[in-house]
């Protein structure tokens, strides 16, 4: 998605070899028009898949799952990272290890909102090690729903997430795929260009 790659070039900050900061337009301050366009793009890609629910994980997947749900005219569900006191009913849960924070946490959703009749599209902001998305794939499996695919806004293709998901037979579609990056330089897979930003 060219407009997204352009924004990453213009505003993305590479903090280290592996962390890309996109706080100004994606996951702290959110460019709402861009988020809606991202939702429409996922909507186009997964249009004829009979999706009934979009699933993401709090917090930074929510705006893209909502935009995708709007495009596909279906609800979205976000997995919670802490078991809320209001979640007293049966849940589907999975453990996720965060390599960035070096901690393991539980993600869960109420069993009420996903069942064997559902066709699910998982959406998230980043695909890095894949740990968070593997947790969501696990949750879909517990529900008996059919997983139609995973949509990621930004994929860091030099990390193992995509292959981890593909090994599980999951179809992954990312809107911007970063082959490599270093301060001031981002190399995208699709257009094979090395770009510089100020
Ligand atoms: P995972 O390693 O499980 O694929 O990524 C887990 C989560 O860490 C992502 O959903 C995203 O919120 C966050 N994350 C991973 N890599 C980056 C990054 O380079 N930049 C930002 N801003 N978040 C990241």
Coordinates of C-alpha atoms and ligand atoms in Angstrom, one line a residue:
X1 CA 0.0 0.0 0.0
X2 CA 1.9 3.0 -1.4
X3 CA 0.4 5.7 0.8
X4 CA 1.4 3.7 3.9
X5 CA 4.9 3.1 2.7
X6 CA 5.2 6.8 2.0
X7 CA 4.2 7.7 5.6
X8 CA 6.6 5.2 7.0
X9 CA 9.4 6.8 5.0
X10 CA 8.4 10.3 6.0
X11 CA 7.5 9.8 9.7
X12 CA 8.8 6.4 10.8
X13 CA 11.7 6.4 13.3
X14 CA 13.9 3.4 13.6
X15 CA 14.9 3.1 17.2
X16 CA 17.2 0.1 16.9
X17 CA 17.7 -2.6 14.3
X18 CA 14.3 -4.1 15.0
X19 CA 11.9 -1.4 16.4
X20 CA 10.0 1.0 14.2
X21 CA 8.2 3.9 15.8
X22 CA 5.1 5.0 14.0
X23 CA 3.5 6.9 16.9
X24 CA 2.7 10.0 14.9
X25 CA 0.2 8.3 12.6
X26 CA -0.5 4.7 13.4
X27 CA -0.4 3.6 17.0
X28 CA -0.4 6.5 19.4
X29 CA -1.8 9.5 17.5
X30 CA -3.9 7.9 14.8
X31 CA -4.5 9.3 11.3
X32 CA -8.1 8.4 11.1
X33 CA -8.4 8.8 7.3
X34 CA -5.4 6.5 6.9
X35 CA -6.8 4.0 9.3
X36 CA -10.1 3.9 7.3
X37 CA -8.2 3.5 4.1
X38 CA -6.3 0.6 5.7
X39 CA -9.6 -1.0 6.6
X40 CA -10.9 -0.5 3.1
X41 CA -7.8 -2.2 1.7
X42 CA -8.2 -5.2 4.0
X43 CA -11.9 -5.2 3.0
X44 CA -11.0 -5.4 -0.7
X45 CA -8.4 -8.2 -0.1
X46 CA -10.8 -10.3 2.0
X47 CA -14.0 -9.2 0.3
X48 CA -15.2 -12.6 -1.0
X49 CA -14.2 -14.7 2.0
X50 CA -17.5 -14.6 3.8
X51 CA -15.9 -13.0 6.9
X52 CA -18.3 -12.8 9.8
X53 CA -15.9 -11.4 12.5
X54 CA -12.7 -9.4 12.6
X55 CA -10.4 -10.3 15.6
X56 CA -7.6 -8.2 17.0
X57 CA -5.7 -7.7 20.3
X58 CA -5.8 -4.6 22.5
X59 CA -4.6 -1.9 22.2
X60 CA -3.0 -0.9 18.9
X61 CA -4.9 -3.3 16.6
X62 CA -8.3 -1.9 17.6
X63 CA -8.5 1.1 15.1
X64 CA -7.6 -1.2 12.2
X65 CA -9.9 -4.0 13.2
X66 CA -12.7 -1.4 13.5
X67 CA -12.0 0.1 10.1
X68 CA -11.9 -3.4 8.6
X69 CA -15.2 -4.3 10.3
X70 CA -16.8 -1.2 8.9
X71 CA -15.5 -2.0 5.4
X72 CA -16.8 -5.6 5.6
X73 CA -20.0 -4.7 7.5
X74 CA -19.2 -7.1 10.4
X75 CA -18.4 -6.7 14.1
X76 CA -14.9 -6.8 15.4
X77 CA -13.7 -8.3 18.7
X78 CA -10.6 -7.3 20.6
X79 CA -8.8 -9.8 22.8
X80 CA -8.1 -8.4 26.3
X81 CA -4.7 -8.6 27.8
X82 CA -5.9 -8.9 31.4
X83 CA -8.9 -10.8 32.5
X84 CA -11.5 -8.1 33.2
X85 CA -13.7 -8.4 36.2
X86 CA -16.7 -8.2 33.9
X87 CA -15.5 -11.3 32.0
X88 CA -17.1 -13.8 34.4
X89 CA -18.3 -16.2 31.6
X90 CA -16.4 -18.9 29.7
X91 CA -13.4 -17.5 27.8
X92 CA -11.0 -18.7 25.1
X93 CA -7.5 -17.8 26.3
X94 CA -3.9 -18.1 25.1
X95 CA -0.4 -17.2 26.5
X96 CA 1.6 -14.7 24.6
X97 CA 5.3 -14.0 25.2
X98 CA 6.3 -10.4 24.4
X99 CA 9.9 -10.3 23.3
X100 CA 10.0 -6.6 23.4
X101 CA 8.8 -6.5 27.1
X102 CA 10.2 -9.8 28.1
X103 CA 7.0 -11.0 29.8
X104 CA 4.3 -13.5 29.2
X105 CA 0.7 -12.4 29.4
X106 CA -2.7 -14.0 28.9
X107 CA -5.1 -12.8 26.1
X108 CA -8.7 -13.8 26.2
X109 CA -12.1 -13.2 24.6
X110 CA -15.5 -14.2 25.8
X111 CA -16.6 -17.5 24.3
X112 CA -20.0 -15.8 23.6
X113 CA -18.6 -13.9 20.6
X114 CA -16.9 -16.6 18.5
X115 CA -18.2 -20.0 17.5
X116 CA -18.0 -22.7 14.9
X117 CA -20.2 -20.8 12.5
X118 CA -17.8 -17.9 12.2
X119 CA -15.3 -17.1 9.5
X120 CA -12.6 -14.9 11.1
X121 CA -10.1 -12.4 9.8
X122 CA -7.4 -11.5 12.3
X123 CA -6.0 -7.9 12.0
X124 CA -3.1 -6.3 13.8
X125 CA -0.8 -3.4 13.5
X126 CA 2.6 -5.2 13.5
X127 CA 3.8 -8.6 12.6
X128 CA 7.2 -9.1 14.2
X129 CA 8.0 -12.4 16.0
X130 CA 4.4 -13.5 15.4
X131 CA 3.8 -14.4 19.1
X132 CA 0.7 -12.2 19.5
X133 CA -0.9 -13.4 16.3
X134 CA -0.1 -17.1 17.1
X135 CA -2.0 -16.5 20.3
X136 CA -5.0 -15.2 18.4
X137 CA -4.8 -18.1 15.9
X138 CA -4.9 -20.4 19.0
X139 CA -8.0 -18.6 20.3
X140 CA -9.8 -19.0 16.9
X141 CA -8.9 -22.7 17.0
X142 CA -10.5 -23.1 20.4
X143 CA -13.7 -21.6 19.2
X144 CA -14.0 -23.9 16.2
X145 CA -14.4 -20.9 13.9
X146 CA -12.7 -21.0 10.5
X147 CA -9.6 -18.7 10.2
X148 CA -9.7 -17.1 6.7
X149 CA -6.5 -15.1 7.1
X150 CA -4.4 -12.6 8.9
X151 CA -4.0 -9.0 7.8
X152 CA -1.1 -6.9 9.2
X153 CA -0.5 -3.2 8.7
X154 CA 3.3 -3.5 8.9
X155 CA 5.3 -6.7 8.6
X156 CA 8.9 -6.7 9.6
X157 CA 9.8 -9.5 7.2
X158 CA 13.3 -9.9 8.6
X159 CA 11.7 -11.4 11.8
X160 CA 10.1 -14.9 11.9
X161 CA 6.4 -14.0 12.3
X162 CA 5.3 -14.7 8.8
X163 CA 7.0 -18.1 8.5
X164 CA 5.6 -19.1 11.9
X165 CA 2.1 -18.3 10.7
X166 CA 2.5 -19.9 7.3
X167 CA 3.8 -23.1 8.9
X168 CA 0.4 -23.3 10.6
X169 CA -1.3 -22.9 7.2
X170 CA -2.4 -19.3 7.8
X171 CA -2.7 -16.9 4.9
X172 CA -0.9 -13.7 5.7
X173 CA -1.4 -10.4 3.9
X174 CA 0.6 -7.3 5.0
X175 CA 0.1 -3.9 3.6
X176 CA 3.8 -2.8 4.1
X177 CA 6.6 -5.4 4.2
X178 CA 9.9 -4.2 5.5
X179 CA 12.8 -6.3 4.2
X180 CA 15.4 -4.4 6.3
X181 CA 15.8 -1.1 8.1
X182 CA 18.4 1.0 9.8
X183 CA 18.3 4.6 11.1
X184 CA 17.3 6.8 8.2
X185 CA 16.7 3.9 5.8
X186 CA 13.7 1.6 5.1
X187 CA 13.8 -1.1 2.4
X188 CA 10.4 -2.4 1.4
X189 CA 9.9 -5.8 -0.2
X190 CA 7.4 -4.9 -2.8
X191 CA 9.0 -2.0 -4.5
X192 CA 12.6 -2.9 -3.8
X193 CA 13.6 0.7 -3.1
X194 CA 15.9 2.0 -0.5
X195 CA 14.7 5.3 0.8
X196 CA 16.0 8.0 3.1
X197 CA 14.2 10.3 5.4
X198 CA 15.4 13.3 7.3
Ligands
LIG1 P1 5.0 -9.9 17.8 O1 6.5 -9.9 18.1 O2 4.2 -10.7 18.7 O3 4.7 -10.2 16.4 O4 4.6 -8.4 18.1 C1 3.8 -8.0 19.2 C2 3.4 -6.6 19.2 O5 4.5 -5.8 19.5 C3 2.8 -6.0 17.9 O6 1.4 -6.3 17.8 C4 3.1 -4.6 18.1 O7 2.0 -3.9 18.8 C5 4.4 -4.6 18.9 N1 5.5 -4.4 18.0 C6 6.4 -5.3 17.5 N2 7.3 -4.8 16.8 C7 7.1 -3.4 16.8 C8 7.8 -2.3 16.2 O8 8.8 -2.4 15.5 N3 7.2 -1.1 16.4 C9 6.1 -0.9 17.2 N4 5.6 0.3 17.3 N5 5.4 -2.0 17.8 C10 5.9 -3.2 17.5

